[in-house]
Amino acid sequence: MKRIFFPFMMFFIMLATATSVRGEDGSRLWLRFKGSSQANVTGVANMAMEELKQNWQGGPVVLKRKKGMAKDSYTITTNGGKTIITACDDAGMLYGAYHLLRLQQMGKDVSNLNISESPAYSLRILNHWDNPNGTVERGFAGKSIFLNFDAERLKIYARANASIGINGTVLNNVNAKPEALASENLQKVKQIADLLRPYGIRVYLSVNFASPIKIGGLTTADPLDKDVVNWWNKKVNEIYKLVPDFGGFLVKANSEGEPGPCDFGRTHAEGANMLADVLRPHKGIVMWRAFVYNPQSNDRANQAAMEFMPLDGQFRDNVIIQIKNGPVDFQPREPYSPLFTSLKKTQMMVEFQITQEYLGAANHLVYLAPMWQEFFSYVQPGSLKAMAGVANIGDDTNWCGHHFAQSNWYAFGRLAWNPLLSSEVIADEWLRQTFNNENRFVRPMTKVMLESREAAVNYMMPLGIHHIFAGGHHYGPEPWYNPPGIRKDWTPPYYHKADAEGLGFDRTKKGSDNVSQYPEPLCSTLNDINTCPEIFLTWFHHVPWDHKMKSGRTFWDELCHKYQEGVDQTRQFLAIWDTMQPYVDEQRFNEVQRKLRIQTRDAIWWRDACLLYFQEFSKRPIPQDMEHPIHNLDEMMKYHINITMYENPEYGYDK
Amino acid sequence: MKRIFFPFMMFFIMLATATSVRGEDGSRLWLRFKGSSQANVTGVANMAMEELKQNWQGGPVVLKRKKGMAKDSYTITTNGGKTIITACDDAGMLYGAYHLLRLQQMGKDVSNLNISESPAYSLRILNHWDNPNGTVERGFAGKSIFLNFDAERLKIYARANASIGINGTVLNNVNAKPEALASENLQKVKQIADLLRPYGIRVYLSVNFASPIKIGGLTTADPLDKDVVNWWNKKVNEIYKLVPDFGGFLVKANSEGEPGPCDFGRTHAEGANMLADVLRPHKGIVMWRAFVYNPQSNDRANQAAMEFMPLDGQFRDNVIIQIKNGPVDFQPREPYSPLFTSLKKTQMMVEFQITQEYLGAANHLVYLAPMWQEFFSYVQPGSLKAMAGVANIGDDTNWCGHHFAQSNWYAFGRLAWNPLLSSEVIADEWLRQTFNNENRFVRPMTKVMLESREAAVNYMMPLGIHHIFAGGHHYGPEPWYNPPGIRKDWTPPYYHKADAEGLGFDRTKKGSDNVSQYPEPLCSTLNDINTCPEIFLTWFHHVPWDHKMKSGRTFWDELCHKYQEGVDQTRQFLAIWDTMQPYVDEQRFNEVQRKLRIQTRDAIWWRDACLLYFQEFSKRPIPQDMEHPIHNLDEMMKYHINITMYENPEYGYDK
């Protein structure tokens, strides 16, 4: 392996020089090591040694291999003035090295260490929704980093992932083009896999279930058809010749128009198992998405469980069902998907969305760790096999569009390693590494980050409201969106059901009975409007406008105040950031400030659009003790940002 | 005169029918009489009788003529169940009739009246800045009502004016085209004069001083040239043949590029007197504007006094110098023009601007009576001969663009009649007549109106800041506006003089010495930064950023808080208006609400633009206890609304 290290070292030296010239543009992520002369690192010669030699500024470090330790695990101990990193594999040693460097960067005492770390999940994987033409679905940070990829930049990507323990990456969109499996593309996959391998990262591909027809020339993709199985066998062999440690397939089947086994009269299990059997000899896995729903359903939230519960126990042991955290679709707040507590004999992984499809794209500062922690307060981490995150990464200089969006990539990796880490600890770590160690900076900004997701819920859709986003790009409010002929479950009125009586989706036993997918006593708690947590109120109930809330306010007044609270919170974030100028470099200060200003304007837009629209039903006044809308409903209703789902809007409402 | 009454009556009947169909669009102004069957009105048969017969709902009214009473004066008394209106002239009787109808409309007790009214000024005149092509300079309510005029609409205009005592109107822009005096145009002037005459309104024209050259074919317009005088004599004779009660000329000479006597080596007095001598045989007058300044001056505020003081005592007795209320140009707040207390032997009139050139055009609710009252707290009403107002009237259905802008037309007329009337009384009168008599509506909205001008000062230019408007159309903030090659006194930096030390124009004795144009002890009060009223602080002083204000705050912090206060005030106006829905018809409620929302957004725009721009100089933080800007300075600086000075912007900043 020595052969390839030389160019890497050249690159690190170039990087150190280049960044000092081009200033603080965010391109270095949280990997802002000060650099050092060659540190004293001995022992196993691997990537961990290279990283430490370049960046460690402390005393001698010894890298030791020790058989019998769990995969990816490591210990860091101090003995006789030496720091010893012990692991059974190169990946574990590398994780240990990054742990040590993190402590150094955060200014921690590293003179007497006794650390023992082991990941909660063996698979910690990013899902890139990148298309062959370089667009990224729900990508707000430029084009795909895998299109005409820049090897040096891909290595930074690999280091960043390894530094937080991410060990897998799905290179292409779950809405997969058959061409992903074309031989030319597989050559490129091999090149990428070769670049990522030294950092312990395996590559995976999303596959189109109809590939045997589309690129194989067969007349069917029936998973029980011999020719089809043969085709997949050949294809998988081709892949593993190029990429011996290829991870496996991610499949979105029979969902939102994608093909799948049901097209041929087969079940999801039959489809997934066929692929699993083909991959098994190579130790590959199948991640099969449970994100299915059909337009005829009277409650989309019921669909996944209804389709997958009958299949519980039928999946091979190298199939993992990948389930979105909530039953609908990555909303600012959803209850957990009841599949997680319903499936008993099926391997599951959670799919979080790091990219902010529904959370202000790359314009809003929304730190997502608290949202993911909320999920784990309902779903036992131990009940899952793996954790996947839909990446927020593109070819923007700062990788994620918003400097603070980097924190979500970081937090995802840290939580995939240890879902019990607190959001606060992760924010503190990220701020110190990415910006600086000043407590006067870190403490207030930690507070901002921790509050930011609740603020977004407040100004977008408080009290259980969901999916009232603009059609298409999902940026900004369009609770009225309902063009003729569209699938009803793609329109906000399907979800909010506002009428003269109240607001919300009746999912109680008297309604769609979605509550019954949850175990007791949670089911009963949710079913009763008086015990249902208010954060989920309109998710489960059609709430009368005058329903008395715990605050003593009516539901309508509480709704108004929640929106206002969101506006006030974003203003406060901006005000706090403005005082951070002494602690932040000019470029990042200005760029974040600009985004916070957009966020504050957007919060007002959300408040105005939602309150004025819902007021058409509630016929109740905006409470006097809060600000009143400054936009006009009719004008907001005429406004639609003219962008695709592959880009970040420059700003929000243009009035 | 009976001949012309018949069509009028037809019109009133049509109007009553039409308005009930077309609803409340504001076209009826404050003349919202309920109508009646023919009331019992006897005595002098004139326009007063017609109005009362149509609209009076009480007992018998007698119209009496009484010689010896002052022009335009009237009494209203009750005797033996009859209401008697007494005046020496038709105009006085008409004013009395409108007074009686106003009382009726406001629900006052009219059973025992003893009213005696006499106007403060014999000339109460509107200046229309209407151009021959129908555009209106600084007009925000559509095109000129005099272009292809609608006789029925002109009669509503006449009634509205007469109802508040306005008795003169200048039909065309002070930036006068020579064609105003062309014979074809004079035919049209005659038609308009004939329409307005029954309502006691005389017409006047703005004239271009170079008319003898431009339309007379002479080689000079020298006021001492015999051919020039002859030309004017002939032209004036032509006018009076068509309009025997023609009022006279308004002249803007040697100002902002307009021609004048100084072009021929003559003084303003020589120019004005020549025209006055020509008009004298016809009892016509000259209104000569003192709005002069030249680009070389180091303080535009000094200019008018410097040019006109040497001429004090040289003007004919049928010349009135028309002086803008402040020394610069209709800013949201200016000190009074020192000419008013300096000229001792010259007849003066004040020129107020009713149209909101610098006060948010037809988008902002700004009630101007408090501004005009502030002027009269410095300048004795008795020192003036007349009062002129630059009209805010156009062919928009609601006449003034903003429903509440009608109140400024109304208030101007009422103050021209009696400058001692309180702003509150006038607002109360206008609200009750224009909307309704509900105290729950009138009281809060009176409060809004009274506070609105101070709010505008707060969010636009508090603490004496002035003229930091967008170039050209003057809508929105451009404190940075300074394109290359422009006259410096047309750029905001000329006025605000922001630098690292502070903000403001040093007009003290150590600066431009403008303070010395004011009499003692005011001069000394203004000259000392510690005694100068804070509302004028940066008008007279270059105020250090850390100057301690009466609030205890630094000047910078106070400035920030003033801008925030303006934002908070507009929000409050909007919140109050929102509660007025039960008391206001749907159309006007929605239209005003829409404008208030624009105003609130604009207030935020103003705050952000000004604070972020001035912060570039102050280098001090926005105080933590207020909202922080949500817009970006660089983006605001790139933004310029692409409209002319003849139209109202649809809305403000589009981010």
PDB file of N, CA and C in Angstrom, chain A residues 571 574-576 578-579 593-594 597-598 600-601 604 612 622 624 626-633 635 650-651 653-655, chain B residues 571 574-576 578-579 593-594 597-598 600-601 604 612 622 624 626-633 635 650-651 653-655:
ATOM      1  N   ARG A 571     -34.973  35.017  15.177  1.00  0.00           N
ATOM      2  CA  ARG A 571     -34.400  36.353  15.424  1.00  0.00           C
ATOM      3  C   ARG A 571     -33.317  36.277  16.486  1.00  0.00           C
ATOM      4  N   LEU A 574     -30.112  34.850  15.135  1.00  0.00           N
ATOM      5  CA  LEU A 574     -29.406  35.877  14.367  1.00  0.00           C
ATOM      6  C   LEU A 574     -28.704  36.849  15.305  1.00  0.00           C
ATOM      7  N   ALA A 575     -29.408  37.262  16.335  1.00  0.00           N
ATOM      8  CA  ALA A 575     -28.822  38.227  17.275  1.00  0.00           C
ATOM      9  C   ALA A 575     -27.600  37.624  17.962  1.00  0.00           C
ATOM     10  N   ILE A 576     -27.686  36.358  18.307  1.00  0.00           N
ATOM     11  CA  ILE A 576     -26.546  35.716  18.968  1.00  0.00           C
ATOM     12  C   ILE A 576     -25.384  35.600  17.980  1.00  0.00           C
ATOM     13  N   ASP A 578     -24.689  37.432  15.521  1.00  0.00           N
ATOM     14  CA  ASP A 578     -24.093  38.750  15.290  1.00  0.00           C
ATOM     15  C   ASP A 578     -23.035  39.089  16.331  1.00  0.00           C
ATOM     16  N   THR A 579     -23.192  38.568  17.530  1.00  0.00           N
ATOM     17  CA  THR A 579     -22.190  38.864  18.567  1.00  0.00           C
ATOM     18  C   THR A 579     -20.984  37.935  18.456  1.00  0.00           C
ATOM     19  N   GLN A 593     -24.258  34.512   8.532  1.00  0.00           N
ATOM     20  CA  GLN A 593     -25.161  35.632   8.842  1.00  0.00           C
ATOM     21  C   GLN A 593     -26.192  35.805   7.727  1.00  0.00           C
ATOM     22  N   ARG A 594     -25.708  35.736   6.498  1.00  0.00           N
ATOM     23  CA  ARG A 594     -26.627  35.893   5.369  1.00  0.00           C
ATOM     24  C   ARG A 594     -27.710  34.814   5.405  1.00  0.00           C
ATOM     25  N   ARG A 597     -30.243  35.369   8.100  1.00  0.00           N
ATOM     26  CA  ARG A 597     -31.206  36.421   7.729  1.00  0.00           C
ATOM     27  C   ARG A 597     -32.298  35.858   6.819  1.00  0.00           C
ATOM     28  N   ILE A 598     -31.892  35.014   5.884  1.00  0.00           N
ATOM     29  CA  ILE A 598     -32.900  34.367   5.045  1.00  0.00           C
ATOM     30  C   ILE A 598     -33.829  33.532   5.912  1.00  0.00           C
ATOM     31  N   THR A 600     -34.642  33.912   8.994  1.00  0.00           N
ATOM     32  CA  THR A 600     -35.565  34.754   9.754  1.00  0.00           C
ATOM     33  C   THR A 600     -36.690  35.255   8.859  1.00  0.00           C
ATOM     34  N   ARG A 601     -36.356  35.651   7.646  1.00  0.00           N
ATOM     35  CA  ARG A 601     -37.398  36.098   6.719  1.00  0.00           C
ATOM     36  C   ARG A 601     -38.331  34.942   6.377  1.00  0.00           C
ATOM     37  N   ILE A 604     -40.896  34.229   9.032  1.00  0.00           N
ATOM     38  CA  ILE A 604     -42.026  35.160   8.951  1.00  0.00           C
ATOM     39  C   ILE A 604     -42.974  34.742   7.820  1.00  0.00           C
ATOM     40  N   LEU A 612     -52.498  32.799   8.000  1.00  0.00           N
ATOM     41  CA  LEU A 612     -53.540  33.419   7.170  1.00  0.00           C
ATOM     42  C   LEU A 612     -54.358  32.351   6.443  1.00  0.00           C
ATOM     43  N   ILE A 622     -56.126  36.609  14.917  1.00  0.00           N
ATOM     44  CA  ILE A 622     -54.763  36.440  15.423  1.00  0.00           C
ATOM     45  C   ILE A 622     -54.735  37.102  16.804  1.00  0.00           C
ATOM     46  N   GLN A 624     -54.021  39.311  19.955  1.00  0.00           N
ATOM     47  CA  GLN A 624     -53.492  40.677  19.949  1.00  0.00           C
ATOM     48  C   GLN A 624     -52.070  40.775  20.483  1.00  0.00           C
ATOM     49  N   MET A 626     -49.432  39.229  19.876  1.00  0.00           N
ATOM     50  CA  MET A 626     -48.323  38.784  19.016  1.00  0.00           C
ATOM     51  C   MET A 626     -48.313  39.622  17.741  1.00  0.00           C
ATOM     52  N   GLU A 627     -47.216  39.540  17.021  1.00  0.00           N
ATOM     53  CA  GLU A 627     -47.120  40.242  15.738  1.00  0.00           C
ATOM     54  C   GLU A 627     -48.155  39.712  14.763  1.00  0.00           C
ATOM     55  N   HIS A 628     -48.572  40.582  13.875  1.00  0.00           N
ATOM     56  CA  HIS A 628     -49.543  40.151  12.878  1.00  0.00           C
ATOM     57  C   HIS A 628     -48.854  39.944  11.535  1.00  0.00           C
ATOM     58  N   PRO A 629     -49.434  39.077  10.714  1.00  0.00           N
ATOM     59  CA  PRO A 629     -48.837  38.815   9.401  1.00  0.00           C
ATOM     60  C   PRO A 629     -48.572  40.108   8.627  1.00  0.00           C
ATOM     61  N   ILE A 630     -47.456  40.149   7.943  1.00  0.00           N
ATOM     62  CA  ILE A 630     -47.133  41.320   7.129  1.00  0.00           C
ATOM     63  C   ILE A 630     -47.241  41.002   5.646  1.00  0.00           C
ATOM     64  N   HIS A 631     -47.495  39.751   5.319  1.00  0.00           N
ATOM     65  CA  HIS A 631     -47.698  39.399   3.915  1.00  0.00           C
ATOM     66  C   HIS A 631     -49.176  39.146   3.664  1.00  0.00           C
ATOM     67  N   ASN A 632     -49.531  39.113   2.387  1.00  0.00           N
ATOM     68  CA  ASN A 632     -50.923  38.881   2.023  1.00  0.00           C
ATOM     69  C   ASN A 632     -51.097  37.473   1.488  1.00  0.00           C
ATOM     70  N   LEU A 633     -52.133  36.837   1.966  1.00  0.00           N
ATOM     71  CA  LEU A 633     -52.356  35.445   1.587  1.00  0.00           C
ATOM     72  C   LEU A 633     -52.455  35.291   0.075  1.00  0.00           C
ATOM     73  N   GLU A 635     -51.275  37.005  -2.308  1.00  0.00           N
ATOM     74  CA  GLU A 635     -49.991  37.160  -2.994  1.00  0.00           C
ATOM     75  C   GLU A 635     -49.073  35.969  -2.717  1.00  0.00           C
ATOM     76  N   GLU A 650     -32.083  30.558  -3.848  1.00  0.00           N
ATOM     77  CA  GLU A 650     -31.211  31.649  -3.400  1.00  0.00           C
ATOM     78  C   GLU A 650     -31.783  32.302  -2.152  1.00  0.00           C
ATOM     79  N   TYR A 651     -33.100  32.439  -2.141  1.00  0.00           N
ATOM     80  CA  TYR A 651     -33.778  32.991  -0.977  1.00  0.00           C
ATOM     81  C   TYR A 651     -35.232  32.568  -1.061  1.00  0.00           C
ATOM     82  N   TYR A 653     -39.402  33.885  -0.016  1.00  0.00           N
ATOM     83  CA  TYR A 653     -40.477  34.689  -0.596  1.00  0.00           C
ATOM     84  C   TYR A 653     -39.945  36.042  -1.047  1.00  0.00           C
ATOM     85  N   ASP A 654     -40.281  36.458  -2.249  1.00  0.00           N
ATOM     86  CA  ASP A 654     -39.644  37.657  -2.808  1.00  0.00           C
ATOM     87  C   ASP A 654     -40.457  38.913  -2.635  1.00  0.00           C
ATOM     88  N   LYS A 655     -41.370  38.944  -1.674  1.00  0.00           N
ATOM     89  CA  LYS A 655     -42.107  40.191  -1.425  1.00  0.00           C
ATOM     90  C   LYS A 655     -41.537  40.887  -0.224  1.00  0.00           C
TER      91      LYS A 655
ATOM     92  N   ARG B 571     -46.028  47.402  13.270  1.00  0.00           N
ATOM     93  CA  ARG B 571     -46.644  46.114  13.616  1.00  0.00           C
ATOM     94  C   ARG B 571     -47.890  46.325  14.453  1.00  0.00           C
ATOM     95  N   LEU B 574     -50.803  47.488  12.362  1.00  0.00           N
ATOM     96  CA  LEU B 574     -51.376  46.358  11.643  1.00  0.00           C
ATOM     97  C   LEU B 574     -52.238  45.516  12.580  1.00  0.00           C
ATOM     98  N   ALA B 575     -51.735  45.274  13.778  1.00  0.00           N
ATOM     99  CA  ALA B 575     -52.482  44.453  14.745  1.00  0.00           C
ATOM    100  C   ALA B 575     -53.795  45.138  15.109  1.00  0.00           C
ATOM    101  N   ILE B 576     -53.759  46.449  15.273  1.00  0.00           N
ATOM    102  CA  ILE B 576     -54.995  47.169  15.612  1.00  0.00           C
ATOM    103  C   ILE B 576     -55.958  47.115  14.434  1.00  0.00           C
ATOM    104  N   ASP B 578     -56.236  44.935  12.191  1.00  0.00           N
ATOM    105  CA  ASP B 578     -56.800  43.588  12.050  1.00  0.00           C
ATOM    106  C   ASP B 578     -58.025  43.392  12.937  1.00  0.00           C
ATOM    107  N   THR B 579     -58.067  44.096  14.061  1.00  0.00           N
ATOM    108  CA  THR B 579     -59.231  43.945  14.944  1.00  0.00           C
ATOM    109  C   THR B 579     -60.390  44.818  14.486  1.00  0.00           C
ATOM    110  N   GLN B 593     -55.440  46.769   4.868  1.00  0.00           N
ATOM    111  CA  GLN B 593     -54.614  45.735   5.493  1.00  0.00           C
ATOM    112  C   GLN B 593     -53.412  45.405   4.614  1.00  0.00           C
ATOM    113  N   ARG B 594     -53.672  45.282   3.325  1.00  0.00           N
ATOM    114  CA  ARG B 594     -52.580  44.966   2.402  1.00  0.00           C
ATOM    115  C   ARG B 594     -51.492  46.051   2.465  1.00  0.00           C
ATOM    116  N   ARG B 597     -49.473  45.928   5.611  1.00  0.00           N
ATOM    117  CA  ARG B 597     -48.483  44.858   5.582  1.00  0.00           C
ATOM    118  C   ARG B 597     -47.250  45.294   4.803  1.00  0.00           C
ATOM    119  N   ILE B 598     -47.475  45.971   3.693  1.00  0.00           N
ATOM    120  CA  ILE B 598     -46.319  46.502   2.936  1.00  0.00           C
ATOM    121  C   ILE B 598     -45.538  47.460   3.824  1.00  0.00           C
ATOM    122  N   THR B 600     -45.272  47.554   7.029  1.00  0.00           N
ATOM    123  CA  THR B 600     -44.508  46.852   8.054  1.00  0.00           C
ATOM    124  C   THR B 600     -43.249  46.238   7.449  1.00  0.00           C
ATOM    125  N   ARG B 601     -43.396  45.667   6.264  1.00  0.00           N
ATOM    126  CA  ARG B 601     -42.204  45.098   5.612  1.00  0.00           C
ATOM    127  C   ARG B 601     -41.207  46.206   5.274  1.00  0.00           C
ATOM    128  N   ILE B 604     -39.133  47.322   8.178  1.00  0.00           N
ATOM    129  CA  ILE B 604     -38.015  46.406   8.443  1.00  0.00           C
ATOM    130  C   ILE B 604     -36.887  46.657   7.447  1.00  0.00           C
ATOM    131  N   LEU B 612     -27.500  48.737   8.971  1.00  0.00           N
ATOM    132  CA  LEU B 612     -26.331  48.013   8.436  1.00  0.00           C
ATOM    133  C   LEU B 612     -25.390  48.963   7.707  1.00  0.00           C
ATOM    134  N   ILE B 622     -25.170  46.043  16.889  1.00  0.00           N
ATOM    135  CA  ILE B 622     -26.598  46.252  17.130  1.00  0.00           C
ATOM    136  C   ILE B 622     -26.868  45.803  18.559  1.00  0.00           C
ATOM    137  N   GLN B 624     -28.138  44.078  21.842  1.00  0.00           N
ATOM    138  CA  GLN B 624     -28.667  42.718  21.962  1.00  0.00           C
ATOM    139  C   GLN B 624     -30.160  42.681  22.252  1.00  0.00           C
ATOM    140  N   MET B 626     -32.636  44.093  20.967  1.00  0.00           N
ATOM    141  CA  MET B 626     -33.567  44.395  19.877  1.00  0.00           C
ATOM    142  C   MET B 626     -33.371  43.383  18.746  1.00  0.00           C
ATOM    143  N   GLU B 627     -34.347  43.338  17.840  1.00  0.00           N
ATOM    144  CA  GLU B 627     -34.226  42.456  16.689  1.00  0.00           C
ATOM    145  C   GLU B 627     -33.031  42.838  15.839  1.00  0.00           C
ATOM    146  N   HIS B 628     -32.480  41.855  15.178  1.00  0.00           N
ATOM    147  CA  HIS B 628     -31.342  42.141  14.312  1.00  0.00           C
ATOM    148  C   HIS B 628     -31.776  42.131  12.849  1.00  0.00           C
ATOM    149  N   PRO B 629     -31.052  42.894  12.027  1.00  0.00           N
ATOM    150  CA  PRO B 629     -31.410  42.943  10.599  1.00  0.00           C
ATOM    151  C   PRO B 629     -31.553  41.544  10.004  1.00  0.00           C
ATOM    152  N   ILE B 630     -32.533  41.406   9.147  1.00  0.00           N
ATOM    153  CA  ILE B 630     -32.732  40.120   8.477  1.00  0.00           C
ATOM    154  C   ILE B 630     -32.371  40.206   7.003  1.00  0.00           C
ATOM    155  N   HIS B 631     -32.065  41.407   6.531  1.00  0.00           N
ATOM    156  CA  HIS B 631     -31.615  41.543   5.151  1.00  0.00           C
ATOM    157  C   HIS B 631     -30.111  41.775   5.123  1.00  0.00           C
ATOM    158  N   ASN B 632     -29.541  41.628   3.945  1.00  0.00           N
ATOM    159  CA  ASN B 632     -28.105  41.811   3.796  1.00  0.00           C
ATOM    160  C   ASN B 632     -27.825  43.129   3.104  1.00  0.00           C
ATOM    161  N   LEU B 633     -26.861  43.846   3.645  1.00  0.00           N
ATOM    162  CA  LEU B 633     -26.564  45.164   3.100  1.00  0.00           C
ATOM    163  C   LEU B 633     -26.196  45.091   1.618  1.00  0.00           C
ATOM    164  N   GLU B 635     -26.981  43.027  -0.645  1.00  0.00           N
ATOM    165  CA  GLU B 635     -28.131  42.753  -1.505  1.00  0.00           C
ATOM    166  C   GLU B 635     -29.069  43.957  -1.572  1.00  0.00           C
ATOM    167  N   GLU B 650     -45.545  48.941  -6.421  1.00  0.00           N
ATOM    168  CA  GLU B 650     -46.489  47.925  -5.969  1.00  0.00           C
ATOM    169  C   GLU B 650     -46.146  47.473  -4.568  1.00  0.00           C
ATOM    170  N   TYR B 651     -44.859  47.358  -4.294  1.00  0.00           N
ATOM    171  CA  TYR B 651     -44.391  46.994  -2.962  1.00  0.00           C
ATOM    172  C   TYR B 651     -42.932  47.402  -2.865  1.00  0.00           C
ATOM    173  N   TYR B 653     -39.048  46.316  -0.917  1.00  0.00           N
ATOM    174  CA  TYR B 653     -37.896  45.447  -1.174  1.00  0.00           C
ATOM    175  C   TYR B 653     -38.361  44.046  -1.504  1.00  0.00           C
ATOM    176  N   ASP B 654     -37.829  43.446  -2.560  1.00  0.00           N
ATOM    177  CA  ASP B 654     -38.380  42.170  -3.027  1.00  0.00           C
ATOM    178  C   ASP B 654     -37.614  40.957  -2.532  1.00  0.00           C
ATOM    179  N   LYS B 655     -36.893  41.104  -1.421  1.00  0.00           N
ATOM    180  CA  LYS B 655     -36.218  39.910  -0.880  1.00  0.00           C
ATOM    181  C   LYS B 655     -36.969  39.383   0.320  1.00  0.00           C
TER     182      LYS B 655
END
